PDB file of C-alpha atoms and ligand atoms in Angstrom:
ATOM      1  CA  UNK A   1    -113.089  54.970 -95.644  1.00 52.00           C
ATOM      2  CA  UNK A   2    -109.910  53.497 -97.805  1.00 62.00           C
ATOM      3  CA  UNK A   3    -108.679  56.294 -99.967  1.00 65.00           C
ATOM      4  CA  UNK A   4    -108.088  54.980-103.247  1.00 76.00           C
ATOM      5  CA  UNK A   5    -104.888  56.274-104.939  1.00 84.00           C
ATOM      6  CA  UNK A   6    -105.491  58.288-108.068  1.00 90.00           C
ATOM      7  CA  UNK A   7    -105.748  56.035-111.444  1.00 95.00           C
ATOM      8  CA  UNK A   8    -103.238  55.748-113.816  1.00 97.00           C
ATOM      9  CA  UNK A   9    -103.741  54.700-117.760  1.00 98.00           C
ATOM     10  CA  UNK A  10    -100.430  54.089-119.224  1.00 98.00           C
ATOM     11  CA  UNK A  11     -99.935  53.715-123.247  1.00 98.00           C
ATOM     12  CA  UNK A  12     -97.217  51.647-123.998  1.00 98.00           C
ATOM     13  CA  UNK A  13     -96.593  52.393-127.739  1.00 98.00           C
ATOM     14  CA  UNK A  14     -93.777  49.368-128.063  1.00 98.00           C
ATOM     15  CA  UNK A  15     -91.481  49.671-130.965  1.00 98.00           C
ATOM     16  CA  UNK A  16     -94.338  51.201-132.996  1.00 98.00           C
ATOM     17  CA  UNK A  17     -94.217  54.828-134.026  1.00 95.00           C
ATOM     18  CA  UNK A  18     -93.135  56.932-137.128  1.00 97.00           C
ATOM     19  CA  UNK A  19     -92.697  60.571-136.085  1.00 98.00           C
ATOM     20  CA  UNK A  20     -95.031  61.722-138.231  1.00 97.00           C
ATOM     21  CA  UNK A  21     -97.778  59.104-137.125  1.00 98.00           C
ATOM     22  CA  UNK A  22     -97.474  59.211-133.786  1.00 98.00           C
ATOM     23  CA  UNK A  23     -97.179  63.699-133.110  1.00 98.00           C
ATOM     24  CA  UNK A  24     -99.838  63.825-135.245  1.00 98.00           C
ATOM     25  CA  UNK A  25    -102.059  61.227-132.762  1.00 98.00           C
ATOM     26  CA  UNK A  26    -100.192  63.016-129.770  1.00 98.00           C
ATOM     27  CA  UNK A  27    -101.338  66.091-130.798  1.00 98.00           C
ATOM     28  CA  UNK A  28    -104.953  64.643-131.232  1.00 98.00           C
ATOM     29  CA  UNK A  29    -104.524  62.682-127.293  1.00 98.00           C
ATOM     30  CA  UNK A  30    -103.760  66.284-125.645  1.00 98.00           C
ATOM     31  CA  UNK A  31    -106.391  68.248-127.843  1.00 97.00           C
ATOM     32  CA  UNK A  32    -108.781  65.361-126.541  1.00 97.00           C
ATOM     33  CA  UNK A  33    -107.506  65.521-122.721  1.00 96.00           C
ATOM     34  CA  UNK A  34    -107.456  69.422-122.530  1.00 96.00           C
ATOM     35  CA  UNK A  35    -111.125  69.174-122.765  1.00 95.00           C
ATOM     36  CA  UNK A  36    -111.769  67.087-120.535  1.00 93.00           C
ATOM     37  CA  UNK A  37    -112.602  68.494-117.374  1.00 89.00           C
ATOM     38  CA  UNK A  38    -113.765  66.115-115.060  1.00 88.00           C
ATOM     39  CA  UNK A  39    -110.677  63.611-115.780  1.00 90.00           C
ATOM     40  CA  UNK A  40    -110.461  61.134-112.796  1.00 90.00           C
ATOM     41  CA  UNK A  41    -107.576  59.792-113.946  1.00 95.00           C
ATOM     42  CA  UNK A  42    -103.825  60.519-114.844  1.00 96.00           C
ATOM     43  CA  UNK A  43    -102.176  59.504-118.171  1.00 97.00           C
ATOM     44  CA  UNK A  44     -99.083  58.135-119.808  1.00 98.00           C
ATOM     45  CA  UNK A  45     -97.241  57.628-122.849  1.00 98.00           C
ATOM     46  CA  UNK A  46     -94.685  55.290-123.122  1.00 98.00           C
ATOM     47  CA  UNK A  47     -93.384  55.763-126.605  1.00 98.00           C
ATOM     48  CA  UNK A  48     -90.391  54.461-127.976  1.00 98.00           C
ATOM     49  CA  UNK A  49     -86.943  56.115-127.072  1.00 98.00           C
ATOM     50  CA  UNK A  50     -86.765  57.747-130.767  1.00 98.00           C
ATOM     51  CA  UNK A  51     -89.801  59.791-130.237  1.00 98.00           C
ATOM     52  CA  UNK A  52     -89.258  61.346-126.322  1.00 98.00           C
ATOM     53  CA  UNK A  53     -88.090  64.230-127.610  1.00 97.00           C
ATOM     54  CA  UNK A  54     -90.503  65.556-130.656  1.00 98.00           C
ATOM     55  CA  UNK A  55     -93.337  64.098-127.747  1.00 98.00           C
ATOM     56  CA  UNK A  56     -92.188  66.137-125.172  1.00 98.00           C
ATOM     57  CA  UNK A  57     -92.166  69.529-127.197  1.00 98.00           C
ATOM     58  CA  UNK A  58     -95.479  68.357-128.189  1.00 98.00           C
ATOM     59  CA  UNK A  59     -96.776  67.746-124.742  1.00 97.00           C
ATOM     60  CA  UNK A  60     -95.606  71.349-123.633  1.00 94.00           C
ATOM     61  CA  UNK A  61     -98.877  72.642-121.189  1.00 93.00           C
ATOM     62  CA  UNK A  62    -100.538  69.195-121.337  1.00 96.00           C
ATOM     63  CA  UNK A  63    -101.379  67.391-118.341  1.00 94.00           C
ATOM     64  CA  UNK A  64    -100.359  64.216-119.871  1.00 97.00           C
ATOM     65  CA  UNK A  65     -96.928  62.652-118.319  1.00 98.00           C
ATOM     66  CA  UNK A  66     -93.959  60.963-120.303  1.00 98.00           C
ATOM     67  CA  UNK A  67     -92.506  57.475-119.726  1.00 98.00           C
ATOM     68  CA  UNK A  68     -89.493  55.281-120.662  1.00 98.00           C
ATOM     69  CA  UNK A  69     -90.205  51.433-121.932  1.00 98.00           C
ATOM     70  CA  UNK A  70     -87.239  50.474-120.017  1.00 98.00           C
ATOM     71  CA  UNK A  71     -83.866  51.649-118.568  1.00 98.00           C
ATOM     72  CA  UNK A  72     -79.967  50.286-117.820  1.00 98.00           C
ATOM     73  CA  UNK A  73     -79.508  49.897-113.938  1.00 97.00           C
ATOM     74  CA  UNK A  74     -76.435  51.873-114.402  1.00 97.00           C
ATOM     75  CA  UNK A  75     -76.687  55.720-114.716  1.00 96.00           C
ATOM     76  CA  UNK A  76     -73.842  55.891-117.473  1.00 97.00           C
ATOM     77  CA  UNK A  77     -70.817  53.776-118.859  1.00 97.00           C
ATOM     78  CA  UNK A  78     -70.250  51.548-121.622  1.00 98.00           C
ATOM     79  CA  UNK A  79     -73.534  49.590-122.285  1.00 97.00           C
ATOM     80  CA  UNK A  80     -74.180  50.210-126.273  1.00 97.00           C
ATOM     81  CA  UNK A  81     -77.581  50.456-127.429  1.00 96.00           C
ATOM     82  CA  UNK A  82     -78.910  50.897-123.105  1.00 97.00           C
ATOM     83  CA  UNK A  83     -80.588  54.508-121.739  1.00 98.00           C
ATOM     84  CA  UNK A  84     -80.221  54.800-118.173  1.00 98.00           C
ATOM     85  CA  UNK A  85     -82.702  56.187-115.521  1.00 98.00           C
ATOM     86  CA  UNK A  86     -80.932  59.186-115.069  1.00 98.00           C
ATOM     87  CA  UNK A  87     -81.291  59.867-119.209  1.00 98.00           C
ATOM     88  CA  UNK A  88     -85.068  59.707-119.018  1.00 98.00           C
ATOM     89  CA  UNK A  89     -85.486  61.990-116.349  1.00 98.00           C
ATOM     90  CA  UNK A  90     -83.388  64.216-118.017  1.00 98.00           C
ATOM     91  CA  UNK A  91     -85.278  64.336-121.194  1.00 97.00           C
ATOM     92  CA  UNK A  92     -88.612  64.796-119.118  1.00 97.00           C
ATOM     93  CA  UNK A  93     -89.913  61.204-118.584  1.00 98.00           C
ATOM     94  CA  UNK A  94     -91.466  60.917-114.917  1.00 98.00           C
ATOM     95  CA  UNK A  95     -92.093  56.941-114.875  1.00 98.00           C
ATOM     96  CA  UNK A  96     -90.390  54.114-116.621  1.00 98.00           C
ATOM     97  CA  UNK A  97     -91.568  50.609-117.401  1.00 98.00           C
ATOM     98  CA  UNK A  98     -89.549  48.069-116.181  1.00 98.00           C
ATOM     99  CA  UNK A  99     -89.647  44.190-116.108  1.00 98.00           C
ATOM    100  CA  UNK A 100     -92.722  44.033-119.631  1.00 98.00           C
ATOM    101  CA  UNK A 101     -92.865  40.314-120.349  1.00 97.00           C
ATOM    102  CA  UNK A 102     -91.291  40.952-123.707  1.00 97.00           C
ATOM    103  CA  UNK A 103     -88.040  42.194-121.854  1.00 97.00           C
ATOM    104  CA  UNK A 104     -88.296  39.358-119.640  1.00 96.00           C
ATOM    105  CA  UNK A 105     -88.716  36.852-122.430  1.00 93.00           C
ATOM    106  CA  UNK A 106     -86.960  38.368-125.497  1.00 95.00           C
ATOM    107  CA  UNK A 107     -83.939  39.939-123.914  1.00 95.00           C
ATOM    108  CA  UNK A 108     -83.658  37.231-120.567  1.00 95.00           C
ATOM    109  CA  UNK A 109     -84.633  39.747-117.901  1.00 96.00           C
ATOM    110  CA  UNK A 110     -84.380  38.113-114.357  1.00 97.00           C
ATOM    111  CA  UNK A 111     -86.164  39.564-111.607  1.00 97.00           C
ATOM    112  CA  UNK A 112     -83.198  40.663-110.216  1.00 97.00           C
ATOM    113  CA  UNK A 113     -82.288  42.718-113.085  1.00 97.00           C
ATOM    114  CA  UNK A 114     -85.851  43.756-112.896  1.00 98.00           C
ATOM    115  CA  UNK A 115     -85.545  44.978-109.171  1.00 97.00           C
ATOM    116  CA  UNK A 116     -81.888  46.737-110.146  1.00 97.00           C
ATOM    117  CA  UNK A 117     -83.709  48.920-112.688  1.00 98.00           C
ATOM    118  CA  UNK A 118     -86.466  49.391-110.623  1.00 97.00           C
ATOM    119  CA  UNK A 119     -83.950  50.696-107.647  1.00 97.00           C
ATOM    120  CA  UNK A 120     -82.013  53.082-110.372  1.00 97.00           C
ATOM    121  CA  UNK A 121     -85.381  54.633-111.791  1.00 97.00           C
ATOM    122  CA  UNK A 122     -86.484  55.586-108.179  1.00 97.00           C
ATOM    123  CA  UNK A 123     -83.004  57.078-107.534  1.00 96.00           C
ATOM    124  CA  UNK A 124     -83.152  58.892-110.761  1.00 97.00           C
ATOM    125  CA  UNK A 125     -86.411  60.453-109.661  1.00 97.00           C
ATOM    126  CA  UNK A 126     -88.521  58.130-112.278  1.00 98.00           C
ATOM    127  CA  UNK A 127     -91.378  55.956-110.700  1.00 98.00           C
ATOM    128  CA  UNK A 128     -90.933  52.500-111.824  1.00 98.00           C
ATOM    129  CA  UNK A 129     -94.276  50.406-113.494  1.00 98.00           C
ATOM    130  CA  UNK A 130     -93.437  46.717-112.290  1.00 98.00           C
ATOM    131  CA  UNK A 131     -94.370  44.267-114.689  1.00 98.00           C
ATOM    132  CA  UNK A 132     -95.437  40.340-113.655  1.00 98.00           C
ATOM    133  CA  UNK A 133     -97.797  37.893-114.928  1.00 98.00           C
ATOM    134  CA  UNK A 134     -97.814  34.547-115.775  1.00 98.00           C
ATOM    135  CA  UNK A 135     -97.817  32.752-119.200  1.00 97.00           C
ATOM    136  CA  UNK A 136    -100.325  30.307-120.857  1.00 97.00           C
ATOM    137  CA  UNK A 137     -98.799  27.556-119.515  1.00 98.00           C
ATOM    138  CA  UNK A 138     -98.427  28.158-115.856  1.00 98.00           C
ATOM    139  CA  UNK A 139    -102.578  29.654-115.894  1.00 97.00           C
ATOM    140  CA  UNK A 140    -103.477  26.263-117.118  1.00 97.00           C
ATOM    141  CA  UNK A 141    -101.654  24.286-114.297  1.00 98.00           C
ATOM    142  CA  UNK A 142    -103.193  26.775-111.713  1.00 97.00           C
ATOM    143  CA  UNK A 143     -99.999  28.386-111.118  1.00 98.00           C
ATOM    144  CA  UNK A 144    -100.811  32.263-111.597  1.00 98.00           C
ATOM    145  CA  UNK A 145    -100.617  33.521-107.531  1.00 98.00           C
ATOM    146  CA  UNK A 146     -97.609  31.256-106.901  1.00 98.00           C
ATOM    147  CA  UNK A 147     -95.396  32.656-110.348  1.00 98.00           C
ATOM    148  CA  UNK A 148     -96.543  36.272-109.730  1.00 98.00           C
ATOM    149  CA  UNK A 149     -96.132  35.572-105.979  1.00 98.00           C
ATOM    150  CA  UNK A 150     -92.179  34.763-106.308  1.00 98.00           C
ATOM    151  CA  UNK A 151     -91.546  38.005-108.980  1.00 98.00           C
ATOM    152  CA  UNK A 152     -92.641  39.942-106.402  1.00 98.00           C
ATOM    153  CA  UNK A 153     -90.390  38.597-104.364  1.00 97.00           C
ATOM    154  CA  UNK A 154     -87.732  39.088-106.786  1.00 97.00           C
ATOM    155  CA  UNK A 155     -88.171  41.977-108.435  1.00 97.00           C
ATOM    156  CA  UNK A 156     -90.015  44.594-105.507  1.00 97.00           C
ATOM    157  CA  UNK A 157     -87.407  46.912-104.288  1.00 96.00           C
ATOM    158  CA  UNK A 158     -86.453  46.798-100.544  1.00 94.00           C
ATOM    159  CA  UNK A 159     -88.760  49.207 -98.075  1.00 91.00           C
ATOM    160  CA  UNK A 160     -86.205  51.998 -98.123  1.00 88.00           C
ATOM    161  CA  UNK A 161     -85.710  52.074-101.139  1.00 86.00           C
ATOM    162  CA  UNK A 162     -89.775  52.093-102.808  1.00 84.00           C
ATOM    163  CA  UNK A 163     -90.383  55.665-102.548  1.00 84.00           C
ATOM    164  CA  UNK A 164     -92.248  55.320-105.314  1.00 91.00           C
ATOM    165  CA  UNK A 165     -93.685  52.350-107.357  1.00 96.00           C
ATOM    166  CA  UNK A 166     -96.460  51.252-109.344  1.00 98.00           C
ATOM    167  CA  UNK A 167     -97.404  47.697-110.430  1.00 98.00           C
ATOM    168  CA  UNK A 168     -98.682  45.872-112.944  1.00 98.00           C
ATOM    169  CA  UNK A 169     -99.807  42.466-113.638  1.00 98.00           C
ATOM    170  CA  UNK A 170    -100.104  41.298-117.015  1.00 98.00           C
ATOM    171  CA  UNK A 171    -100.876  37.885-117.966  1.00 98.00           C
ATOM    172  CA  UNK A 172     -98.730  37.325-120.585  1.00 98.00           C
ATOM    173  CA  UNK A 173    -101.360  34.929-122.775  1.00 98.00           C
ATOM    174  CA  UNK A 174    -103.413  38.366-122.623  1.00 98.00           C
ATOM    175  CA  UNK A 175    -100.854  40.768-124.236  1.00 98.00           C
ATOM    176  CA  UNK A 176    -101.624  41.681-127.680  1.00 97.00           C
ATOM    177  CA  UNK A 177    -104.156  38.255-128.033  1.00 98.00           C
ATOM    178  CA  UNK A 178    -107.290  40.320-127.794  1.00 97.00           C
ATOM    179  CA  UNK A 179    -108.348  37.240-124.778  1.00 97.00           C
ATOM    180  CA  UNK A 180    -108.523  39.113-121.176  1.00 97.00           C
ATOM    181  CA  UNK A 181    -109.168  37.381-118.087  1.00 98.00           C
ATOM    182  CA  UNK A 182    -112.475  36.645-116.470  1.00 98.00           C
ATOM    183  CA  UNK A 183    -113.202  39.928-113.828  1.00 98.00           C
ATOM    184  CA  UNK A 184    -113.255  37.190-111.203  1.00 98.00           C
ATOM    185  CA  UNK A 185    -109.835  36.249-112.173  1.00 98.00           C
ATOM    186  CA  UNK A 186    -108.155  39.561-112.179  1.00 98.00           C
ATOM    187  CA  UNK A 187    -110.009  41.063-108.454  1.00 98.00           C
ATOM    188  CA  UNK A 188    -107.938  37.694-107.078  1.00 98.00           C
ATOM    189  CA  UNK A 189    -104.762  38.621-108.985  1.00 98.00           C
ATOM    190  CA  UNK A 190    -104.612  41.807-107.767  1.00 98.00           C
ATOM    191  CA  UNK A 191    -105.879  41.081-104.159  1.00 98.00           C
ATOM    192  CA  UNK A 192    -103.135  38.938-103.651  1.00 98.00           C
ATOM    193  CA  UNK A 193    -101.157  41.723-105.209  1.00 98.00           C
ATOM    194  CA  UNK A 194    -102.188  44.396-102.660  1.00 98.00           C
ATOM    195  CA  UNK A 195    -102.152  41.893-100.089  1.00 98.00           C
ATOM    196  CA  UNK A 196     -98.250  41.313-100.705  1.00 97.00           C
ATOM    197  CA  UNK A 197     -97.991  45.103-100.760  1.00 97.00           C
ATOM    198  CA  UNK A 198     -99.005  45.014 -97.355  1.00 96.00           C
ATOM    199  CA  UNK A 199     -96.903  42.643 -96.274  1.00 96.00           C
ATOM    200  CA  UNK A 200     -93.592  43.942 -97.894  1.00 95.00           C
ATOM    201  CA  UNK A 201     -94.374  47.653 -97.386  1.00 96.00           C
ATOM    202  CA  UNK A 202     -97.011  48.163 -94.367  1.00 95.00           C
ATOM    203  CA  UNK A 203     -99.638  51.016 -94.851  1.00 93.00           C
ATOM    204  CA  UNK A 204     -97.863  52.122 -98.038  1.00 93.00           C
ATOM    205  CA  UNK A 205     -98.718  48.798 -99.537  1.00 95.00           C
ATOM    206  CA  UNK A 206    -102.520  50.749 -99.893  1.00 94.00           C
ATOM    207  CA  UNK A 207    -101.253  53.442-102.094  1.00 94.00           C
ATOM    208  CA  UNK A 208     -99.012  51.448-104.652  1.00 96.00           C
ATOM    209  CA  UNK A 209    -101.324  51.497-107.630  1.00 97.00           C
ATOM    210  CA  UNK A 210    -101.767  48.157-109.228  1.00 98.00           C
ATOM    211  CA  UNK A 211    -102.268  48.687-113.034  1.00 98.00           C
ATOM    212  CA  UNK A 212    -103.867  45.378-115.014  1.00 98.00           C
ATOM    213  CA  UNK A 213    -102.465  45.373-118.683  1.00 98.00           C
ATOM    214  CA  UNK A 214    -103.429  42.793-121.288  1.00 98.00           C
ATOM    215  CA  UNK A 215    -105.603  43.495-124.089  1.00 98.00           C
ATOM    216  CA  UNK A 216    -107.627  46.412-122.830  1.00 98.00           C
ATOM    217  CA  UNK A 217    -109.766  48.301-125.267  1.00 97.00           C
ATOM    218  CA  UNK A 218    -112.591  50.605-125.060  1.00 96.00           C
ATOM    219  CA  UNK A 219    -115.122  47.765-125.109  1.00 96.00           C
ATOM    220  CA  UNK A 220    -113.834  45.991-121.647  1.00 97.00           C
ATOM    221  CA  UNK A 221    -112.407  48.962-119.857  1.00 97.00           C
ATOM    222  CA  UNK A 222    -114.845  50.071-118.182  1.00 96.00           C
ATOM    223  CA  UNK A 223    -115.330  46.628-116.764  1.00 97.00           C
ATOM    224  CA  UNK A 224    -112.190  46.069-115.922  1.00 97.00           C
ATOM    225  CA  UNK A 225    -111.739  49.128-114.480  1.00 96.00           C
ATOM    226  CA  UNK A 226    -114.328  49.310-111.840  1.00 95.00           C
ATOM    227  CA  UNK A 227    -112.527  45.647-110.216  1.00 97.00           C
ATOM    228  CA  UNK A 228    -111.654  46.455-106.852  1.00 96.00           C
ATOM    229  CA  UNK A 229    -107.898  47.328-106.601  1.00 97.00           C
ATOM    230  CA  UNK A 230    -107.579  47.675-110.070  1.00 97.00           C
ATOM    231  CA  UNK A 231    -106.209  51.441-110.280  1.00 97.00           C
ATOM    232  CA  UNK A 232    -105.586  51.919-113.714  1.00 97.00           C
ATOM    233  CA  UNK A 233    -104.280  50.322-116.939  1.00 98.00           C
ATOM    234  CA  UNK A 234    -100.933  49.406-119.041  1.00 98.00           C
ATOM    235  CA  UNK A 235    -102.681  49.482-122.502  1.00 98.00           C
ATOM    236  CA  UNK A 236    -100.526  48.417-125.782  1.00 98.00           C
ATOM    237  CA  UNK A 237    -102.121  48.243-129.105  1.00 98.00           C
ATOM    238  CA  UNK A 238    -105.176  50.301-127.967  1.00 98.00           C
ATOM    239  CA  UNK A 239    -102.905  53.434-127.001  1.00 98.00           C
ATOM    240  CA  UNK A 240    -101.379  54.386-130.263  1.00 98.00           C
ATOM    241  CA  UNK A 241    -104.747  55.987-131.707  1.00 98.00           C
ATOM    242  CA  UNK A 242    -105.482  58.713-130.077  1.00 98.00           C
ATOM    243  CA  UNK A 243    -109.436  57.666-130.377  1.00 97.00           C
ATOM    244  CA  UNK A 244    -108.761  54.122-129.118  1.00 98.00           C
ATOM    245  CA  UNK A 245    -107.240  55.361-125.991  1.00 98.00           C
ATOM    246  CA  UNK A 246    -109.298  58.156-125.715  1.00 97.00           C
ATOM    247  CA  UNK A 247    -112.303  55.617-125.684  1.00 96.00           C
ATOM    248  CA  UNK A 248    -110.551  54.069-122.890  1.00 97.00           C
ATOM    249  CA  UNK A 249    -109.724  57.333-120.855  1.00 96.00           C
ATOM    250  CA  UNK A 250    -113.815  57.900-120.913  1.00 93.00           C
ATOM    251  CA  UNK A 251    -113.919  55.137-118.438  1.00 89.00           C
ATOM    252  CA  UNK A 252    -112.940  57.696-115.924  1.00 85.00           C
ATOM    253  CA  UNK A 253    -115.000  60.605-117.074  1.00 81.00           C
TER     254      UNK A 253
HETATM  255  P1  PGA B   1    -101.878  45.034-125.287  1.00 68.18           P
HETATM  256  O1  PGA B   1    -100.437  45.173-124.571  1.00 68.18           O
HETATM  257  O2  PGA B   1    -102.769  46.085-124.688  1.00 68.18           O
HETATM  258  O3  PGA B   1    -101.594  45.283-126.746  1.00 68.18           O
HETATM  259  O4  PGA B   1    -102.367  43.670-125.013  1.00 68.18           O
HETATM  260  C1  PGA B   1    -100.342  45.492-123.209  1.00 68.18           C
HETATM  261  C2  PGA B   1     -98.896  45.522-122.796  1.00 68.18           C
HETATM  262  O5  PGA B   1     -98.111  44.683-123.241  1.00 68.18           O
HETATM  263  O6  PGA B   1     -98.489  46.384-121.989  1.00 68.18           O
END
């Protein structure tokens, strides 16, 4: 039987959060987890940088884990306005997202740059989340395997150096648009993802969770969810309530 690796729901809060706002709806997340005892799943907040700290203390003897929205590929130097790998681990974060389409886009990411941060977060002792997905424009010319196909290429670190890893494809016409793809759609996505996996990394190719991310809510997670090799979400706008993503974390109750 294939042993399915253990699901992963990642919040990625963006630039949104006020302290106040969001340790009050931490506080609310963990009060809702702790009772929780038949939680299939593990979970993640991504918040922004500003608010790693208060979150942390607040997260004291919670199960949930801590994250990083991105990270320099260098562990220190002159890079103003950067955090490096090494700085997240430091401050408690366990994974780090690196390669979201809105780095890509708004701050000219390459997959190479994608891979390099990747590389530095697994040194560090951070698991990387992989980002790729396509846009509007390459889904309607039929393009999705063939653009996620060559940033995986690009942007998967080398055997020897993917201790750890977790992807996730996000179809970048699906971020924030409330419009998710058709279940049939996303089982192919990430079937060619796992199948890549495979190829690149051999047995460990099975355990790499594959996260789908792109407009997930409480109404359609279940649903998206139960696709096979789907293990686990990158959720945006529907983490920063704690009852939004807590309707979502039912799915694996
Ligand atoms: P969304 O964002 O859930 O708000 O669509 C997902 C993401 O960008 O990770």
């Amino acid at each position: 039987m294939k042993i399915k690796p253990r699901p992963l729901l990642a919040g990625n809060w963006k630039m949104n959060g006020m302290k106040s706002v969001g340790m009050r709806e931490t506080k609310k997340l963990k009060s809702f987890v702790s009772k929780q005892t038949s939680l299939r799943c593990e979970i993640l907040i991504c918040p922004p940088a500003t608010l790693l700290a208060p979150m942390k203390a607040v997260l004291k003897d919670s199960k949930i884990l801590l994250g990083g929205q991105d990270c320099h590929y260098k562990n220190a130097g002159a890079h103003t306005g950067d955090i490096s790998a090494e700085m997240l681990y430091d401050i408690g974060c366990r994974y780090v997202i690196v390669g979201h389409s809105e780095r890509r886009t708004g701050h000219n990411e390459t997959n190479r740059s994608v891979r390099d941060k990747a590389v530095s977060a697994i040194k560090s002792g951070l698991t990387p989340i992989i980002c790729v997905g396509e846009n509007q424009r390459q889904r309607k010319q039929q393009t999705t395997l063939s653009v996620v196909g060559a940033q995986l290429t690009a942007s998967l670190p080398k055997k020897e150096d993917a201790k750890k890893l977790i992807l996730a494809y996000e179809p970048i016409w699906a971020i924030g648009t409330g419009l998710v793809p058709a279940l049939e759609d996303i089982h192919l996505v990430h079937s060619y993802i796992r199948g890549r996996l495979h190829g690149r990394y051999g047995d460990y190719g099975g355990k790499i969770r594959i996260l789908y991310g792109g407009s997930v809510k409480k109404s359609n997670s279940a649903g998206i969810l139960s696709v096979d090799n789907v293990d686990g979400a990158l959720v945006g706008g529907a983490s920063l309530l704690a009852k939004d993503f807590g309707g979502i974390i039912s799915s694996y109750l």
